[in-house]
Amino acid sequence: MAKAVKSVTREKFTFGLWTVGNIGRDPFGGPVRGVLTPVQIAKLLGEVGAYGVNFHDNDLVPIDATPAQERQIKSSFKKALRDNGLVVPMATTNLFGDPIFKDGAFTSADARVRAYALQKTMRAMDLGVEFGAQTFVFWGGREGAESDAAKDPAEAIKRFRHAINFLCQYSIENNYGYRFAMEAKPNEPRGHIYFATTGNYLGFIETLDYPEMVGVNPEVAHETMAGLNFVHHVAQALEAGKLFHIDLNDQEPGRYDQDYRFGAANIKAAFFLVKLLVDHGYDGPLHFDAHAYRTEDYQGVKDFARGCMKTYMLLKQKVAKFNTDREIQALLKQIHVRDQKLENMTAAYSIDAVRQLKAYKFNRVALGARGIPYEKLDQLTMEIIMGTR
Ligand code: GCO
Ligand code: MN
Ligand code: MN
């Protein structure tokens, strides 16, 4: 049954064990749903027709599991993946849950914690490879501070760089073939997390020993929490060839970290995101890093998961409509004015080009007075999204 759904969607829709497995705990109240085992989660994902599942090391193998327990968990999960037709495209390390990481992992002020974080990540990389993961995500949830009195934030960057260089080398030496994807977030759980935005990571990556191995995993909620335009961050990552993975969910600005179902809060921004991914031929996993409202039982969790995928598919249809809508395309053509003479003149720097351009007479007033039909274009876009076009 799972396979039938998959052949309809054909998208690489993935969920983390921690997403559909979220038990609805928040700072004000305990769990509202019982804990599912990884095998049960795989079954749920098979039922809703997902393509794959991702995990943190400890979502699968508890931090204090014995070797015998670990063997048993891994073999039952492998069977569950086969039974439900799921793959594991991405793995990651939990470097935030255990109290040892309360002041960071790779950037901790304590050398023992930093070394433990490296050990734990190498083991998580070994585990991911066993399940075929090709992307390894780094989300430094505890890498940050509430007060900058204790740690030098510039030193934190150096420590983080050292850790990523070390782990790149580990992947290379073991022929793991991993691509690392760095995930930025401005806050939660720390008051201030280092590398607050995807743009911060894009700058940092170029300073690494193996920059070609490292890209980003932007998340809708994270740039939105920072009050920024997520689509533009994804665009910069795409343009740089660095969009290795993406976390889809939704978020209202100025609120706590909501992790809503994809498209639940800002459908227009979701449309432009899907359009960007489609127009640029992104074909990596589409990972829904979100969870169901706390009101839901596991039936509601399935509604949530199906909703994420359905909204993506519907928006993809809307994008196709936008891209072939005659009136919209005519407006775009009108907006994107060509001028062969000036384009040729400015195509490449030369003394001659500079001389011609400096002497050229522009009709500045007329150019400034020209109306640009963005109102009409935006309204037509809205009508596509609302389904009346
Ligand atoms: C968050 C993050 C995490 C990471 C996950 C994978 O806000 O908690 O989005 O869910 O994506 O740890 O690295
Ligand atoms: Mn998040
Ligand atoms: Mn995430």
Short mmCIF file of C-alpha atoms and ligand atoms in Angstrom, two decimals:
data_model
loop_
_atom_site.label_atom_id
_atom_site.label_comp_id
_atom_site.label_asym_id
_atom_site.label_seq_id
_atom_site.Cartn_x
_atom_site.Cartn_y
_atom_site.Cartn_z
CA MET A 1 0.00 0.00 0.00
CA ALA A 2 2.82 2.37 0.90
CA LYS A 3 4.36 1.73 -2.53
CA ALA A 4 1.17 2.73 -4.36
CA VAL A 5 1.12 6.13 -2.65
CA LYS A 6 4.80 6.61 -3.43
CA SER A 7 4.37 6.06 -7.15
CA VAL A 8 1.82 8.87 -7.17
CA THR A 9 3.99 11.43 -5.40
CA ARG A 10 7.54 10.47 -6.60
CA GLU A 11 8.99 13.13 -4.30
CA LYS A 12 11.75 12.39 -1.77
CA PHE A 13 9.55 13.23 1.20
CA THR A 14 11.28 12.37 4.47
CA PHE A 15 10.52 12.73 8.18
CA GLY A 16 12.82 12.46 11.18
CA LEU A 17 12.10 9.82 13.81
CA TRP A 18 11.76 12.80 16.16
CA THR A 19 9.10 14.54 14.03
CA VAL A 20 6.20 12.10 13.73
CA GLY A 21 7.54 10.53 16.93
CA ASN A 22 7.14 13.82 18.83
CA ILE A 23 5.19 13.18 22.03
CA GLY A 24 3.90 16.73 22.42
CA ARG A 25 5.91 17.82 25.46
CA ASP A 26 6.36 21.58 25.91
CA PRO A 27 7.79 23.81 28.66
CA PHE A 28 4.34 24.01 30.26
CA GLY A 29 3.15 20.44 30.06
CA GLY A 30 4.17 16.82 29.76
CA PRO A 31 3.65 14.40 26.89
CA VAL A 32 0.20 14.05 25.29
CA ARG A 33 1.12 11.05 23.12
CA GLY A 34 2.78 7.77 24.07
CA VAL A 35 6.30 6.99 22.92
CA LEU A 36 6.49 5.04 19.63
CA THR A 37 9.42 2.73 18.94
CA PRO A 38 11.47 3.36 15.78
CA VAL A 39 9.81 0.27 14.28
CA GLN A 40 6.34 1.72 14.95
CA ILE A 41 7.40 5.05 13.46
CA ALA A 42 8.63 3.30 10.31
CA LYS A 43 5.23 1.63 10.03
CA LEU A 44 3.44 4.96 10.40
CA LEU A 45 5.67 6.53 7.72
CA GLY A 46 5.07 3.57 5.41
CA GLU A 47 1.33 4.04 5.84
CA VAL A 48 1.39 7.70 4.89
CA GLY A 49 3.65 7.03 1.89
CA ALA A 50 6.88 8.75 2.91
CA TYR A 51 10.06 8.12 0.95
CA GLY A 52 12.47 8.03 3.85
CA VAL A 53 13.28 8.56 7.49
CA ASN A 54 16.15 10.40 9.21
CA PHE A 55 17.44 10.04 12.74
CA HIS A 56 19.72 11.40 15.43
CA ASP A 57 21.94 8.64 16.87
CA ASN A 58 19.87 8.54 20.06
CA ASP A 59 16.47 8.56 18.34
CA LEU A 60 17.41 5.07 17.25
CA VAL A 61 19.89 3.84 19.85
CA PRO A 62 19.41 5.26 23.38
CA ILE A 63 22.54 6.97 24.73
CA ASP A 64 23.06 4.29 27.39
CA ALA A 65 22.09 1.19 25.34
CA THR A 66 24.23 -1.91 25.79
CA PRO A 67 25.97 -3.39 22.72
CA ALA A 68 23.43 -6.25 22.74
CA GLN A 69 20.49 -3.81 22.82
CA GLU A 70 22.08 -1.78 20.04
CA ARG A 71 22.42 -4.85 17.82
CA GLN A 72 18.80 -5.79 18.41
CA ILE A 73 17.49 -2.26 17.73
CA LYS A 74 19.48 -1.94 14.53
CA SER A 75 18.37 -5.26 13.11
CA SER A 76 14.69 -4.70 13.91
CA PHE A 77 14.85 -1.20 12.41
CA LYS A 78 16.52 -2.48 9.24
CA LYS A 79 13.68 -4.95 8.83
CA ALA A 80 11.10 -2.22 9.45
CA LEU A 81 12.72 -0.06 6.75
CA ARG A 82 12.52 -2.93 4.26
CA ASP A 83 8.94 -3.80 5.24
CA ASN A 84 7.82 -0.22 4.77
CA GLY A 85 9.88 0.64 1.70
CA LEU A 86 11.83 3.42 3.43
CA VAL A 87 15.38 4.69 2.95
CA VAL A 88 17.59 6.73 5.30
CA PRO A 89 19.03 9.65 3.31
CA MET A 90 20.22 11.67 6.30
CA ALA A 91 21.61 11.06 9.77
CA THR A 92 22.73 13.39 12.53
CA THR A 93 23.99 13.51 16.11
CA ASN A 94 22.13 14.62 19.18
CA LEU A 95 24.59 17.12 20.67
CA PHE A 96 21.97 18.99 22.70
CA GLY A 97 19.80 16.67 24.82
CA ASP A 98 22.18 15.28 27.39
CA PRO A 99 23.19 17.54 30.32
CA ILE A 100 26.86 17.19 29.28
CA PHE A 101 26.02 19.54 26.38
CA LYS A 102 24.39 22.25 28.48
CA ASP A 103 27.11 24.73 27.47
CA GLY A 104 27.68 23.46 23.94
CA ALA A 105 29.42 20.56 22.27
CA PHE A 106 32.11 21.52 19.72
CA THR A 107 32.23 25.02 21.22
CA SER A 108 32.03 24.05 24.89
CA ALA A 109 34.45 25.81 27.21
CA ASP A 110 35.44 22.37 28.54
CA ALA A 111 37.99 20.39 26.49
CA ARG A 112 36.54 17.10 27.79
CA VAL A 113 33.09 17.95 26.45
CA ARG A 114 34.54 18.99 23.08
CA ALA A 115 36.40 15.68 22.79
CA TYR A 116 33.31 13.70 23.81
CA ALA A 117 31.27 15.55 21.16
CA LEU A 118 33.78 14.47 18.50
CA GLN A 119 33.68 10.87 19.71
CA LYS A 120 29.87 10.85 19.76
CA THR A 121 29.66 12.35 16.27
CA MET A 122 32.11 9.82 14.78
CA ARG A 123 29.98 7.03 16.24
CA ALA A 124 26.83 8.65 14.85
CA MET A 125 28.51 8.84 11.43
CA ASP A 126 29.34 5.12 11.64
CA LEU A 127 25.69 4.43 12.50
CA GLY A 128 24.34 6.59 9.66
CA VAL A 129 26.57 4.84 7.10
CA GLU A 130 25.24 1.47 8.24
CA PHE A 131 21.80 2.64 7.13
CA GLY A 132 22.97 4.18 3.86
CA ALA A 133 22.83 7.85 4.90
CA GLN A 134 24.64 10.16 2.45
CA THR A 135 24.00 13.46 4.14
CA PHE A 136 25.07 14.24 7.69
CA VAL A 137 23.42 17.23 9.33
CA PHE A 138 25.02 19.47 11.95
CA TRP A 139 22.61 21.45 14.05
CA GLY A 140 24.39 23.09 16.96
CA GLY A 141 21.42 23.69 19.21
CA ARG A 142 23.53 24.23 22.32
CA GLU A 143 26.43 25.97 20.57
CA GLY A 144 25.79 29.44 21.90
CA ALA A 145 25.34 31.54 24.99
CA GLU A 146 22.90 33.41 27.19
CA SER A 147 25.66 35.76 28.29
CA ASP A 148 28.88 36.50 26.42
CA ALA A 149 30.74 37.01 29.69
CA ALA A 150 32.12 33.48 29.73
CA LYS A 151 33.21 32.62 26.20
CA ASP A 152 34.78 34.50 23.34
CA PRO A 153 32.38 34.12 20.39
CA ALA A 154 35.29 34.39 17.94
CA GLU A 155 37.02 31.49 19.72
CA ALA A 156 33.77 29.52 19.30
CA ILE A 157 34.07 29.87 15.53
CA LYS A 158 37.63 28.51 15.63
CA ARG A 159 36.54 25.56 17.79
CA PHE A 160 33.62 24.78 15.52
CA ARG A 161 35.91 24.93 12.46
CA HIS A 162 38.36 22.58 14.12
CA ALA A 163 35.61 20.05 14.82
CA ILE A 164 34.18 20.15 11.29
CA ASN A 165 37.66 19.80 9.73
CA PHE A 166 38.37 16.83 12.01
CA LEU A 167 35.08 15.14 11.06
CA CYS A 168 35.49 15.81 7.33
CA GLN A 169 38.83 14.04 7.54
CA TYR A 170 37.18 11.15 9.40
CA SER A 171 34.57 10.78 6.64
CA ILE A 172 37.25 10.90 3.94
CA GLU A 173 39.57 8.37 5.65
CA ASN A 174 36.69 5.93 6.05
CA ASN A 175 35.34 6.44 2.52
CA TYR A 176 31.97 7.35 3.97
CA GLY A 177 31.20 9.76 1.15
CA TYR A 178 29.18 12.02 3.43
CA ARG A 179 28.11 15.49 2.48
CA PHE A 180 27.83 17.65 5.59
CA ALA A 181 24.86 20.02 5.87
CA MET A 182 25.05 22.84 8.41
CA GLU A 183 21.75 23.96 9.93
CA ALA A 184 21.50 27.48 11.34
CA LYS A 185 19.05 28.70 13.98
CA PRO A 186 19.06 32.03 15.83
CA ASN A 187 17.85 30.85 19.25
CA GLU A 188 16.06 28.03 21.14
CA PRO A 189 17.30 26.27 23.09
CA ARG A 190 20.14 28.77 23.70
CA GLY A 191 19.36 32.44 24.17
CA HIS A 192 21.73 33.07 21.25
CA ILE A 193 23.01 30.32 18.99
CA TYR A 194 26.30 30.88 17.09
CA PHE A 195 25.91 30.91 13.28
CA ALA A 196 22.40 32.35 13.57
CA THR A 197 21.49 32.18 9.88
CA THR A 198 22.19 30.13 6.78
CA GLY A 199 24.17 33.09 5.45
CA ASN A 200 26.52 32.85 8.44
CA TYR A 201 27.27 29.24 7.51
CA LEU A 202 27.75 30.03 3.82
CA GLY A 203 30.52 32.41 4.84
CA PHE A 204 32.03 29.97 7.34
CA ILE A 205 32.09 27.00 4.93
CA GLU A 206 34.62 28.70 2.65
CA THR A 207 37.11 28.82 5.54
CA LEU A 208 37.10 25.02 6.03
CA ASP A 209 39.74 22.52 4.92
CA TYR A 210 37.23 20.68 2.67
CA PRO A 211 34.66 23.32 1.65
CA GLU A 212 33.39 21.18 -1.23
CA MET A 213 32.15 18.56 1.26
CA VAL A 214 30.10 21.01 3.26
CA GLY A 215 26.79 22.72 2.45
CA VAL A 216 23.71 23.85 4.34
CA ASN A 217 20.39 22.53 5.62
CA PRO A 218 18.20 25.62 5.92
CA GLU A 219 14.92 25.38 7.83
CA VAL A 220 11.82 27.50 7.14
CA ALA A 221 11.17 28.17 10.84
CA HIS A 222 14.71 29.26 11.63
CA GLU A 223 15.18 32.23 9.28
CA THR A 224 11.54 33.15 9.94
CA MET A 225 12.23 33.27 13.69
CA ALA A 226 15.03 35.72 12.88
CA GLY A 227 12.55 37.87 10.96
CA LEU A 228 14.28 37.14 7.65
CA ASN A 229 13.15 36.03 4.21
CA PHE A 230 13.74 32.27 4.11
CA VAL A 231 13.33 32.01 0.34
CA HIS A 232 16.21 34.42 -0.20
CA HIS A 233 18.48 32.36 2.06
CA VAL A 234 17.65 29.20 0.17
CA ALA A 235 18.30 31.07 -3.07
CA GLN A 236 21.79 32.04 -1.93
CA ALA A 237 22.49 28.43 -0.95
CA LEU A 238 21.22 27.15 -4.30
CA GLU A 239 23.20 29.69 -6.26
CA ALA A 240 26.35 28.68 -4.40
CA GLY A 241 25.70 24.96 -5.06
CA LYS A 242 25.34 24.46 -1.30
CA LEU A 243 21.73 23.37 -0.82
CA PHE A 244 22.53 19.84 0.37
CA HIS A 245 19.30 19.31 2.33
CA ILE A 246 16.25 21.27 3.45
CA ASP A 247 14.02 21.29 6.54
CA LEU A 248 10.43 22.19 5.69
CA ASN A 249 7.91 23.33 8.27
CA ASP A 250 6.20 26.61 9.10
CA GLN A 251 6.48 29.37 11.65
CA GLU A 252 4.84 32.64 12.58
CA PRO A 253 7.38 35.44 13.17
CA GLY A 254 7.70 36.67 16.75
CA ARG A 255 6.53 33.38 18.26
CA TYR A 256 8.23 30.44 19.99
CA ASP A 257 9.73 27.69 17.81
CA GLN A 258 6.46 26.31 16.42
CA ASP A 259 7.49 23.61 13.92
CA TYR A 260 4.09 23.74 12.20
CA ARG A 261 2.96 21.55 9.32
CA PHE A 262 4.47 22.78 6.03
CA GLY A 263 2.43 25.70 4.67
CA ALA A 264 0.27 26.02 7.79
CA ALA A 265 1.27 29.60 8.61
CA ASN A 266 2.38 31.41 5.46
CA ILE A 267 1.11 29.78 2.30
CA LYS A 268 2.42 32.53 0.04
CA ALA A 269 5.98 32.17 1.29
CA ALA A 270 5.61 28.39 0.97
CA PHE A 271 4.54 28.85 -2.66
CA PHE A 272 7.60 30.96 -3.47
CA LEU A 273 9.82 28.40 -1.74
CA VAL A 274 8.41 25.50 -3.76
CA LYS A 275 8.72 27.64 -6.89
CA LEU A 276 12.38 28.31 -6.15
CA LEU A 277 13.10 24.61 -5.56
CA VAL A 278 11.24 23.58 -8.72
CA ASP A 279 12.69 26.31 -10.93
CA HIS A 280 16.23 25.40 -9.84
CA GLY A 281 15.71 21.66 -10.17
CA TYR A 282 16.49 20.84 -6.53
CA ASP A 283 16.22 17.06 -6.32
CA GLY A 284 17.47 16.31 -2.81
CA PRO A 285 15.33 15.12 0.08
CA LEU A 286 12.39 17.24 1.20
CA HIS A 287 12.55 16.74 4.94
CA PHE A 288 9.59 17.80 7.05
CA ASP A 289 11.20 18.84 10.32
CA ALA A 290 7.90 19.61 11.98
CA HIS A 291 5.44 18.03 14.35
CA ALA A 292 1.71 17.72 14.86
CA TYR A 293 -0.19 20.11 17.11
CA ARG A 294 -0.23 19.06 20.75
CA THR A 295 -3.96 18.45 20.42
CA GLU A 296 -3.43 15.36 18.25
CA ASP A 297 -3.33 11.64 18.84
CA TYR A 298 -1.45 9.40 16.37
CA GLN A 299 -4.32 9.57 13.90
CA GLY A 300 -3.77 13.33 13.93
CA VAL A 301 -0.03 12.78 13.48
CA LYS A 302 -0.80 10.90 10.26
CA ASP A 303 -3.09 13.76 9.17
CA PHE A 304 -0.19 16.11 9.89
CA ALA A 305 2.32 14.06 7.86
CA ARG A 306 -0.05 13.63 4.93
CA GLY A 307 -0.84 17.35 5.12
CA CYS A 308 2.84 18.32 4.79
CA MET A 309 3.24 16.22 1.65
CA LYS A 310 -0.10 17.18 0.13
CA THR A 311 0.53 20.89 0.57
CA TYR A 312 3.92 20.52 -1.12
CA MET A 313 2.36 18.64 -4.05
CA LEU A 314 -0.48 21.15 -4.40
CA LEU A 315 1.97 24.03 -4.39
CA LYS A 316 4.03 22.26 -7.00
CA GLN A 317 0.93 22.12 -9.21
CA LYS A 318 0.35 25.83 -8.59
CA VAL A 319 3.95 26.54 -9.61
CA ALA A 320 3.38 24.73 -12.90
CA LYS A 321 0.25 26.84 -13.40
CA PHE A 322 2.18 30.04 -12.65
CA ASN A 323 4.97 29.08 -15.02
CA THR A 324 2.57 28.44 -17.91
CA ASP A 325 -0.03 31.14 -17.24
CA ARG A 326 -0.04 33.35 -20.34
CA GLU A 327 -1.05 36.55 -18.65
CA ILE A 328 1.57 36.07 -15.92
CA GLN A 329 4.27 35.22 -18.41
CA ALA A 330 3.38 38.26 -20.53
CA LEU A 331 3.66 40.49 -17.46
CA LEU A 332 7.02 38.97 -16.58
CA LYS A 333 8.22 39.61 -20.11
CA GLN A 334 7.06 43.20 -19.86
CA ILE A 335 8.87 43.62 -16.51
CA HIS A 336 12.16 42.08 -17.62
CA VAL A 337 13.08 44.74 -20.14
CA ARG A 338 15.77 43.87 -22.65
CA ASP A 339 18.05 46.42 -24.28
CA GLN A 340 20.50 44.73 -26.57
CA LYS A 341 22.65 47.78 -27.10
CA LEU A 342 23.17 48.47 -23.38
CA GLU A 343 23.53 44.79 -22.51
CA ASN A 344 26.31 44.46 -25.08
CA MET A 345 27.95 47.65 -23.88
CA THR A 346 28.08 46.42 -20.24
CA ALA A 347 28.70 42.73 -20.92
CA ALA A 348 32.42 42.91 -20.14
CA TYR A 349 34.75 45.53 -18.74
CA SER A 350 36.89 47.30 -21.31
CA ILE A 351 38.25 50.81 -21.74
CA ASP A 352 36.00 51.17 -24.76
CA ALA A 353 32.89 49.99 -22.85
CA VAL A 354 33.62 52.46 -20.05
CA ARG A 355 34.03 55.30 -22.53
CA GLN A 356 30.74 54.48 -24.30
CA LEU A 357 28.80 53.99 -21.07
CA LYS A 358 30.04 57.22 -19.52
CA ALA A 359 28.99 59.14 -22.64
CA TYR A 360 25.58 57.46 -22.94
CA LYS A 361 22.49 59.64 -22.39
CA PHE A 362 19.84 57.92 -20.24
CA ASN A 363 16.29 59.22 -19.97
CA ARG A 364 16.35 58.96 -16.17
CA VAL A 365 13.04 60.75 -15.63
CA ALA A 366 11.16 58.59 -18.11
CA LEU A 367 12.67 55.40 -16.70
CA GLY A 368 11.71 56.46 -13.19
CA ALA A 369 8.19 57.41 -14.22
CA ARG A 370 7.48 54.06 -15.80
CA GLY A 371 4.89 51.97 -13.91
CA ILE A 372 5.83 48.37 -13.16
CA PRO A 373 2.77 46.08 -12.91
CA TYR A 374 3.65 44.26 -9.68
CA GLU A 375 0.20 44.77 -8.20
CA LYS A 376 -1.38 42.90 -11.08
CA LEU A 377 1.28 40.21 -11.07
CA ASP A 378 1.00 39.66 -7.33
CA GLN A 379 -2.80 39.52 -7.46
CA LEU A 380 -2.66 36.94 -10.26
CA THR A 381 -0.17 34.97 -8.15
CA MET A 382 -2.58 35.10 -5.21
CA GLU A 383 -5.39 33.89 -7.45
CA ILE A 384 -3.25 30.95 -8.54
CA ILE A 385 -2.53 30.13 -4.87
CA MET A 386 -6.21 30.51 -3.92
CA GLY A 387 -7.19 28.19 -6.74
CA THR A 388 -9.45 30.52 -8.70
CA ARG A 389 -7.08 30.64 -11.68
C1 GCO B 1 15.35 22.28 15.93
C2 GCO B 1 16.11 21.74 14.76
C3 GCO B 1 16.34 20.26 14.84
C4 GCO B 1 17.37 19.76 13.82
C5 GCO B 1 17.71 18.33 14.07
C6 GCO B 1 18.54 17.72 12.99
O1 GCO B 1 14.83 23.39 15.81
O2 GCO B 1 15.26 21.62 16.96
O3 GCO B 1 15.41 22.07 13.59
O4 GCO B 1 15.12 19.58 14.66
O5 GCO B 1 16.92 19.92 12.53
O6 GCO B 1 18.37 18.22 15.27
O7 GCO B 1 19.81 18.17 13.04
MN MN B 2 13.88 23.66 13.96
MN MN B 3 15.69 21.31 11.62
#
